[in-house]
PDB file of C-alpha atoms in Angstrom:
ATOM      1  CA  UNK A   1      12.340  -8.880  -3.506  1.00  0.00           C
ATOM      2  CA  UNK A   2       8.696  -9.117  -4.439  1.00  0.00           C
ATOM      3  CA  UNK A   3       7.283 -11.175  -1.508  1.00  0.00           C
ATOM      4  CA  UNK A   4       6.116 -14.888  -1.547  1.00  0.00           C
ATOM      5  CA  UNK A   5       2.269 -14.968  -2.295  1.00  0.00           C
ATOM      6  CA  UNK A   6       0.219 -18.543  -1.847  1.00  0.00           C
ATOM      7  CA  UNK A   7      -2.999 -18.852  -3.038  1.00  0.00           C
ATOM      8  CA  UNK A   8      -6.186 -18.892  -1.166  1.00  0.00           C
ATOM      9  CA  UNK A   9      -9.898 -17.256  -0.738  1.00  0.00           C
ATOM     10  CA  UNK A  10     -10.799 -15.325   2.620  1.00  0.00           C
ATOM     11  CA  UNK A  11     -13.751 -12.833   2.467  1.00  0.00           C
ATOM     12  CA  UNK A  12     -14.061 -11.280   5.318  1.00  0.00           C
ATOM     13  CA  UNK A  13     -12.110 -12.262   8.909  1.00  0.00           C
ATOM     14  CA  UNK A  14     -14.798 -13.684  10.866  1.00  0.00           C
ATOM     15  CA  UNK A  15     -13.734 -14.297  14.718  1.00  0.00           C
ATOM     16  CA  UNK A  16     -16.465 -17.270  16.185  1.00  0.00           C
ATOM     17  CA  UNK A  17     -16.897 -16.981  19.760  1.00  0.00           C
ATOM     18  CA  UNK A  18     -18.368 -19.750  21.511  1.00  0.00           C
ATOM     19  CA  UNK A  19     -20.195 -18.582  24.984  1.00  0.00           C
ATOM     20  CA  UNK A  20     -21.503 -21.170  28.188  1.00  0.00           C
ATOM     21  CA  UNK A  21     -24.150 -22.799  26.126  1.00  0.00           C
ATOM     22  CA  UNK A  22     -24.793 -23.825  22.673  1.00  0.00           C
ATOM     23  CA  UNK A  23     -24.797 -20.684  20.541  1.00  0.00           C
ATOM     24  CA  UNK A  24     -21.984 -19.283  19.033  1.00  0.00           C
ATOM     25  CA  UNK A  25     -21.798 -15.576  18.524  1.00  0.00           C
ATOM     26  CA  UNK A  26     -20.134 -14.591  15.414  1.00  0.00           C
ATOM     27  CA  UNK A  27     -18.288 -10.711  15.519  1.00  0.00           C
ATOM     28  CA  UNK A  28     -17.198  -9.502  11.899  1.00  0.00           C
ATOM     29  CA  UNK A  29     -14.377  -6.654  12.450  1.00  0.00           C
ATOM     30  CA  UNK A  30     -15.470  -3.316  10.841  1.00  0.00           C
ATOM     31  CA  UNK A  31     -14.152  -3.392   7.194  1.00  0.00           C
ATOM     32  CA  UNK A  32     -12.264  -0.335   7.896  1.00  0.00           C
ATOM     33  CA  UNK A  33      -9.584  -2.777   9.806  1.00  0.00           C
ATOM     34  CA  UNK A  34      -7.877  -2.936   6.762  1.00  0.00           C
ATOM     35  CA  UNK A  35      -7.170   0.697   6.675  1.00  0.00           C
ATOM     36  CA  UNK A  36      -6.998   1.882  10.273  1.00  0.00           C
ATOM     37  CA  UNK A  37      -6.949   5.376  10.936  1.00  0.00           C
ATOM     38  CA  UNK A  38      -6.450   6.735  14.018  1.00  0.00           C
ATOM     39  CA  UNK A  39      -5.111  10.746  15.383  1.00  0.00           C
ATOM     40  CA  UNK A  40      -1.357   9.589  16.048  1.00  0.00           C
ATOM     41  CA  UNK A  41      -1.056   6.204  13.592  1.00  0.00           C
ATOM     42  CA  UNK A  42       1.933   5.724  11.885  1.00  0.00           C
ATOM     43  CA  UNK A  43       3.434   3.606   9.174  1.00  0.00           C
ATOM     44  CA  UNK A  44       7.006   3.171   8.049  1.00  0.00           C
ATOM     45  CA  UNK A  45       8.326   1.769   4.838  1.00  0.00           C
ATOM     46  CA  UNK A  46      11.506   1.286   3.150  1.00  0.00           C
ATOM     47  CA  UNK A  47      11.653   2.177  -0.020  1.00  0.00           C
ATOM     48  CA  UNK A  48      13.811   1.036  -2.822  1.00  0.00           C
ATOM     49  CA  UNK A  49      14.069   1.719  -7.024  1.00  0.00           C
ATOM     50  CA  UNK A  50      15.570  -0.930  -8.923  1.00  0.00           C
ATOM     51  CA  UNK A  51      16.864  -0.269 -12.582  1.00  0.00           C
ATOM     52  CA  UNK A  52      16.537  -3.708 -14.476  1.00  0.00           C
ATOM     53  CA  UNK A  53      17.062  -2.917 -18.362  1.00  0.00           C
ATOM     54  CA  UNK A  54      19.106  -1.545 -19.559  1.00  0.00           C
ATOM     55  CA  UNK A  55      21.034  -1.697 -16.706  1.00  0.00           C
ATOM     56  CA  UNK A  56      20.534  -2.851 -13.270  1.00  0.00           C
ATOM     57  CA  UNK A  57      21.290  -0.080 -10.946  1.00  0.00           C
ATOM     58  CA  UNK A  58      20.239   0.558  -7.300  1.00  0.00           C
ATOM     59  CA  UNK A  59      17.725   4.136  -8.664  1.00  0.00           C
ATOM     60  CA  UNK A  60      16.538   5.035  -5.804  1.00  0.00           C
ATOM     61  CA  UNK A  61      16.733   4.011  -2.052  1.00  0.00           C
ATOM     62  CA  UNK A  62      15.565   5.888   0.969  1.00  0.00           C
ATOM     63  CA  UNK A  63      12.020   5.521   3.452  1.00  0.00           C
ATOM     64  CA  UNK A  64       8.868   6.708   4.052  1.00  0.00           C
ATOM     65  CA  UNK A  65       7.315   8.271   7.226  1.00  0.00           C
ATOM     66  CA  UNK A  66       3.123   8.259   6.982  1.00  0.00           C
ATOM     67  CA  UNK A  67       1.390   9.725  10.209  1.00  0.00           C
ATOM     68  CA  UNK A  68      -2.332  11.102  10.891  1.00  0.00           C
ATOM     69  CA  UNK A  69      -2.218  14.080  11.714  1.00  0.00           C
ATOM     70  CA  UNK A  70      -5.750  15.344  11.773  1.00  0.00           C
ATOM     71  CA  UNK A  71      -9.090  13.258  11.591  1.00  0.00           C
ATOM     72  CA  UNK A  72     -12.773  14.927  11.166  1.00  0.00           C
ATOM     73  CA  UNK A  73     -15.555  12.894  10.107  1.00  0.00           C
ATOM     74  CA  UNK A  74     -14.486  10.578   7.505  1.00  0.00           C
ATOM     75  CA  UNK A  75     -11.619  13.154   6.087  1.00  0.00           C
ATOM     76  CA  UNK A  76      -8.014  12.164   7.607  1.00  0.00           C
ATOM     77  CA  UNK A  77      -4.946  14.399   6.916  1.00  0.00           C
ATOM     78  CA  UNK A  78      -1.474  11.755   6.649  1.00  0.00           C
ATOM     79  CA  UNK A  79       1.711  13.825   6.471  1.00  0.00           C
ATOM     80  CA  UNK A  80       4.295  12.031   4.548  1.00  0.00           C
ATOM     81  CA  UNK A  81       8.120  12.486   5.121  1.00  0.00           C
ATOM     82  CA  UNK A  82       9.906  10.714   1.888  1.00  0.00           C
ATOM     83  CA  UNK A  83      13.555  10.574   2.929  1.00  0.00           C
ATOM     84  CA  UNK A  84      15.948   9.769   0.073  1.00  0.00           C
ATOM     85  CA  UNK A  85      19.888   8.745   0.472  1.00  0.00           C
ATOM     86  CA  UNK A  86      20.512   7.460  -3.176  1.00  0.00           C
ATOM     87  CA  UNK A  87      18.533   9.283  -5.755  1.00  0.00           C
ATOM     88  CA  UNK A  88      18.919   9.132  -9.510  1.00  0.00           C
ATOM     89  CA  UNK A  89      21.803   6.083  -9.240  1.00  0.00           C
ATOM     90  CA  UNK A  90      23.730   8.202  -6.630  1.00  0.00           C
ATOM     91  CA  UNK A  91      24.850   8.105  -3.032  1.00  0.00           C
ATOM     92  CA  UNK A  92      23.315  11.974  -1.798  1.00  0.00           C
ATOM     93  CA  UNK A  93      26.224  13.632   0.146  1.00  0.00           C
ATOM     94  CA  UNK A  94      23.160  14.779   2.100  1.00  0.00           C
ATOM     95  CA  UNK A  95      19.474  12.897   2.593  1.00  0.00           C
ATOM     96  CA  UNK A  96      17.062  14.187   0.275  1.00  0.00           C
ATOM     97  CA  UNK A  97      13.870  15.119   2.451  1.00  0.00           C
ATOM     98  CA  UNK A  98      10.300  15.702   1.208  1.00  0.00           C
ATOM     99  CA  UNK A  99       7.331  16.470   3.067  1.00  0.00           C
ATOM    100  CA  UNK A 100       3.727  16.561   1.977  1.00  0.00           C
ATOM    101  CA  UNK A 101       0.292  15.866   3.015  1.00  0.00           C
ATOM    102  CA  UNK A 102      -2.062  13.376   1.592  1.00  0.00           C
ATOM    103  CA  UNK A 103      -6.134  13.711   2.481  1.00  0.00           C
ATOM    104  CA  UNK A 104      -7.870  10.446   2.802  1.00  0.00           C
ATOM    105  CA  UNK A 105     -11.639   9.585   2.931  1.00  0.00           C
ATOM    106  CA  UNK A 106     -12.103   6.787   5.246  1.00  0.00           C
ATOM    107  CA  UNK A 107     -15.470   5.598   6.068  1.00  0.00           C
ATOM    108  CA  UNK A 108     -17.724   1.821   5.803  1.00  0.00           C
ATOM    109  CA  UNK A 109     -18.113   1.735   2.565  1.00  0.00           C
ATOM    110  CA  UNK A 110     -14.312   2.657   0.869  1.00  0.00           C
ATOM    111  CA  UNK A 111     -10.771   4.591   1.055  1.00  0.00           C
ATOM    112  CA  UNK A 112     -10.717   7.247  -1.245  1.00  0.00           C
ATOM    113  CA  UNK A 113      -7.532   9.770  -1.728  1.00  0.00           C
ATOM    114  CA  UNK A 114      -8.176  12.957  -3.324  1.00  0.00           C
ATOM    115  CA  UNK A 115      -5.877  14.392  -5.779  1.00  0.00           C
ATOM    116  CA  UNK A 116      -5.019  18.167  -6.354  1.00  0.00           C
ATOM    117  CA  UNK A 117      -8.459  18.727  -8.324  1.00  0.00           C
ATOM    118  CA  UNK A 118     -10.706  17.312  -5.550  1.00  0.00           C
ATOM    119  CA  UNK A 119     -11.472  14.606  -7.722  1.00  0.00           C
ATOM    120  CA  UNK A 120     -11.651  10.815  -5.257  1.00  0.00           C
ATOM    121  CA  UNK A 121      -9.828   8.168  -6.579  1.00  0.00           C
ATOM    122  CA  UNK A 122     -10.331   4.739  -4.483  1.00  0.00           C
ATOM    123  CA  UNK A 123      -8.369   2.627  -3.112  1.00  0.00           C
ATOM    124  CA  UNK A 124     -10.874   0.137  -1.410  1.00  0.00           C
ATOM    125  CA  UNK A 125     -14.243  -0.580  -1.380  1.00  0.00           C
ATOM    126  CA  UNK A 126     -15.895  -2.406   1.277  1.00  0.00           C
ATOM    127  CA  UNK A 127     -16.451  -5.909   2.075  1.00  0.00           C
ATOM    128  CA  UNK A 128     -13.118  -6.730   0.408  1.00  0.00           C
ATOM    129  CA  UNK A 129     -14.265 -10.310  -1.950  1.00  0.00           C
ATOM    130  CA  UNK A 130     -12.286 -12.145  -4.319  1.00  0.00           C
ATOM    131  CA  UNK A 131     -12.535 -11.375  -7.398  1.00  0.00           C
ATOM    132  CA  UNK A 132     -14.354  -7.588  -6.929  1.00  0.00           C
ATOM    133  CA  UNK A 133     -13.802  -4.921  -9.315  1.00  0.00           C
ATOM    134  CA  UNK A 134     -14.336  -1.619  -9.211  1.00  0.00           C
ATOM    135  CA  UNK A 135     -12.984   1.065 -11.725  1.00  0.00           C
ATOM    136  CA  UNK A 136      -9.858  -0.773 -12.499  1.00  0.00           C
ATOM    137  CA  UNK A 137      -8.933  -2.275  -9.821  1.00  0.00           C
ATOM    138  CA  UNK A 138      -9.413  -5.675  -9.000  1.00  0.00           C
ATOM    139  CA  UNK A 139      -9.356  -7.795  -5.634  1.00  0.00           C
ATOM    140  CA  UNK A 140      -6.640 -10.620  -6.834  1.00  0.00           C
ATOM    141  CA  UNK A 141      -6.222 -12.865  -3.347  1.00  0.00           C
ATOM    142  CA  UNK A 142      -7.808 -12.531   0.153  1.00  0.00           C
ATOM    143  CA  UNK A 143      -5.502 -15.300   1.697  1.00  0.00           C
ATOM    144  CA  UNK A 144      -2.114 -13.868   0.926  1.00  0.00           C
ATOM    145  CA  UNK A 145       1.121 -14.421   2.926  1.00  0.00           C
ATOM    146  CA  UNK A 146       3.325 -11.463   2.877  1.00  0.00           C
ATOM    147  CA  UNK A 147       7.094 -11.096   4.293  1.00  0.00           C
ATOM    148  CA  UNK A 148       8.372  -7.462   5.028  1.00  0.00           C
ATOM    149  CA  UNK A 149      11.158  -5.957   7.408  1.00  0.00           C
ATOM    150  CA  UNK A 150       8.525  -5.559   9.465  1.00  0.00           C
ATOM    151  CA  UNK A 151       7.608  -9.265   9.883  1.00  0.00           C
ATOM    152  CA  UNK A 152       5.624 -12.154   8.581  1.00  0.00           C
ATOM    153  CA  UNK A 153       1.856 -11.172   7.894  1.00  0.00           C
ATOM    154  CA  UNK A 154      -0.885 -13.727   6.924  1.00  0.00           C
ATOM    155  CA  UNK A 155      -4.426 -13.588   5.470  1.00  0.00           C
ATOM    156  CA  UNK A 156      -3.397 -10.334   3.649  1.00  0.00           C
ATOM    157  CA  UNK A 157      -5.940  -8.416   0.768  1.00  0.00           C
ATOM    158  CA  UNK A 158      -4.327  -8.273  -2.591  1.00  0.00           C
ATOM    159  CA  UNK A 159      -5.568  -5.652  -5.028  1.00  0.00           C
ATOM    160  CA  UNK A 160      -4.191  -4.280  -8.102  1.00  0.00           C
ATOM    161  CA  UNK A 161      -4.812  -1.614 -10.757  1.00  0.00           C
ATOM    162  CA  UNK A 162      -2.872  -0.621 -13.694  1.00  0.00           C
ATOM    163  CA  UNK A 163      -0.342   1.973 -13.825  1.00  0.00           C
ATOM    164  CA  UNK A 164      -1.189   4.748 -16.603  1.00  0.00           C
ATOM    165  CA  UNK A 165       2.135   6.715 -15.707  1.00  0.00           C
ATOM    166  CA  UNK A 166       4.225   3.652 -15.347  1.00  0.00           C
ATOM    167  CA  UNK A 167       2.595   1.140 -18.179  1.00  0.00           C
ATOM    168  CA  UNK A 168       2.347  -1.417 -15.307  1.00  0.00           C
ATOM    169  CA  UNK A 169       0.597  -3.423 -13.090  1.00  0.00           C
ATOM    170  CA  UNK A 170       0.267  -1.639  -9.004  1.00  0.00           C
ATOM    171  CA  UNK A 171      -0.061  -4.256  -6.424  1.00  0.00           C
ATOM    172  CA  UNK A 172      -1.390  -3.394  -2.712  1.00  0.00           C
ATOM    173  CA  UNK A 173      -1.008  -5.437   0.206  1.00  0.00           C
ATOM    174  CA  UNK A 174      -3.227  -5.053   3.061  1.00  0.00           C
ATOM    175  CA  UNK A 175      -3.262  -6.705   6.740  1.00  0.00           C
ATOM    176  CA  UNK A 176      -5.733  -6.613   8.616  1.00  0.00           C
ATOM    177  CA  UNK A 177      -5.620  -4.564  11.979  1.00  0.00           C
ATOM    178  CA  UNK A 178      -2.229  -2.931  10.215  1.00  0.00           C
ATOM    179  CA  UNK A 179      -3.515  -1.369   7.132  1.00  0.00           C
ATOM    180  CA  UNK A 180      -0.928  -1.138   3.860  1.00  0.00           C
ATOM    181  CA  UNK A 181       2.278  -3.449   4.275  1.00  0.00           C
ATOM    182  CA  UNK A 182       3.364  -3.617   0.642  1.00  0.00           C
ATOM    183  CA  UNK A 183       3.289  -1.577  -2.354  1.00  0.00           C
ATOM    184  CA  UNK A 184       5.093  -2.688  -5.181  1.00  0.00           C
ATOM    185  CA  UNK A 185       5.417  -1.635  -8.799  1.00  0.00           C
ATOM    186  CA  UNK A 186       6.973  -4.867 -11.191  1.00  0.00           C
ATOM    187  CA  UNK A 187       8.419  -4.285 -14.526  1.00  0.00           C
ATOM    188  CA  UNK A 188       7.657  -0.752 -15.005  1.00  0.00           C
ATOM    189  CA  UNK A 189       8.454   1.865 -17.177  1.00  0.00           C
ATOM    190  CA  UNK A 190       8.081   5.467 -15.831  1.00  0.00           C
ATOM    191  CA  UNK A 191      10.066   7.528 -18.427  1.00  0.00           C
ATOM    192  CA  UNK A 192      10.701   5.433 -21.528  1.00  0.00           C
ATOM    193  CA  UNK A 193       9.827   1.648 -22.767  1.00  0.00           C
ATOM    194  CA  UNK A 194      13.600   1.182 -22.751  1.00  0.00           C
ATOM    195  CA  UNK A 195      13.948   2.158 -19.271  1.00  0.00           C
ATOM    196  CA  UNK A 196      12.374  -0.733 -16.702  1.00  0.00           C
ATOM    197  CA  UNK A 197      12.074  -0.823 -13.011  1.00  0.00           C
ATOM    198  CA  UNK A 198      11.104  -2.643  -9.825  1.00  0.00           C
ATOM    199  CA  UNK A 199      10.244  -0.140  -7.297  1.00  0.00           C
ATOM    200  CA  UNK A 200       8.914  -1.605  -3.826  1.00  0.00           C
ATOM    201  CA  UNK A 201       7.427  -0.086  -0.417  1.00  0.00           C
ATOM    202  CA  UNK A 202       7.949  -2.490   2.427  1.00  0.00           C
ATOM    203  CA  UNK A 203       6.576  -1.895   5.778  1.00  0.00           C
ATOM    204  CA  UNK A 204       9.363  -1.712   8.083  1.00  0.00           C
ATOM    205  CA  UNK A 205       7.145  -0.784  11.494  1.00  0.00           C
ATOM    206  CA  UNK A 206       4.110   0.863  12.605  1.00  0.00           C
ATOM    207  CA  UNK A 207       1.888   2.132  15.537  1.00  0.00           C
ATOM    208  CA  UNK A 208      -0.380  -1.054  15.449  1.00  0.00           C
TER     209      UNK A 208
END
């Protein structure tokens, strides 16, 4: 289920620290809290494909394992472990497992994945505001509420960009201090215009 959203406007989370006399000292977390990425982090999500039209059958279900495996500089290697156990509307007699690795650029100023070609495609850029655009993708809440396996997480990012290959909107969830807790895909149609699907990443645990 696509989680509950309420509306809201947070730029930037801004912890106000009062010390023995009058003047308040204000810390602003590094922006890269939204993203963490540290040698050892890991994320877990379960991961489900719902057919809607013409039919509504259970596509896809399985999880997926994303760990750092190497950091240097600003360039950090995630190995990814997609585990399937119903693919293509069936139960698999065996789980269907996939492994890859994904290269990240992670710095002050954005997230950035590169494809094949070398060519960056970001994902964030830094200080997340309501309302920011940048190719196409657009900041849609900074105050969201978001319910996962995983638990209830508050003040999340929500961003979105549209889906070429799936003629659909992408929406991101991001916590702070936890990084990506939701992806989900609404609606979409990745083979046909007769063919529509809700297809969800949840977060079901983590390192942080």
């Amino acid at each position: 289920m696509l989680s509950k959203v309420s509306a809201g406007c947070c730029l930037v989370l801004t912890l106000v620290l009062v010390s023995c006399g009058n003047n308040p000292v204000t810390i602003t977390p590094p922006p890269g809290d939204y993203f963490p990425m540290a040698l050892g982090d890991w994320w877990e999500y379960a991961h489900s494909a719902m057919q809607i039209e013409p039919d509504s059958i259970l596509w896809e279900e399985g999880s997926e394992h994303n760990e750092v495996i190497s950091i240097s500089g600003d360039t950090c290697i995630v190995e990814k472990t997609s585990s399937l156990w119903v693919a293509f509307g069936q139960v698999q007699v065996d789980t269907l497992v996939m492994v890859s690795t994904l290269t990240y650029l992670v710095n002050t100023d954005s997230v950035a994945i590169l494809s094949p070609d070398t060519v960056s495609h970001k994902y964030l850029d830094f200080p997340l505001e309501l309302g920011k655009t940048w190719d196409d993708w657009t900041v849609v809440d900074m105050d969201t509420d978001v319910v996962t396996p995983a638990g209830l997480f508050e003040g999340c990012a929500h961003i979105s960009t549209y889906s070429e290959q799936h003629n659909c909107y992408t929406h991101y969830f991001y916590s702070p201090g936890t990084g990506m807790i939701e992806k989900c895909e609404l609606d979409a149609f990745p083979w046909s215009d007769s063919t529509k699907f809700n297809i969800i990443y949840e977060l079901t645990g983590s390192s942080y």
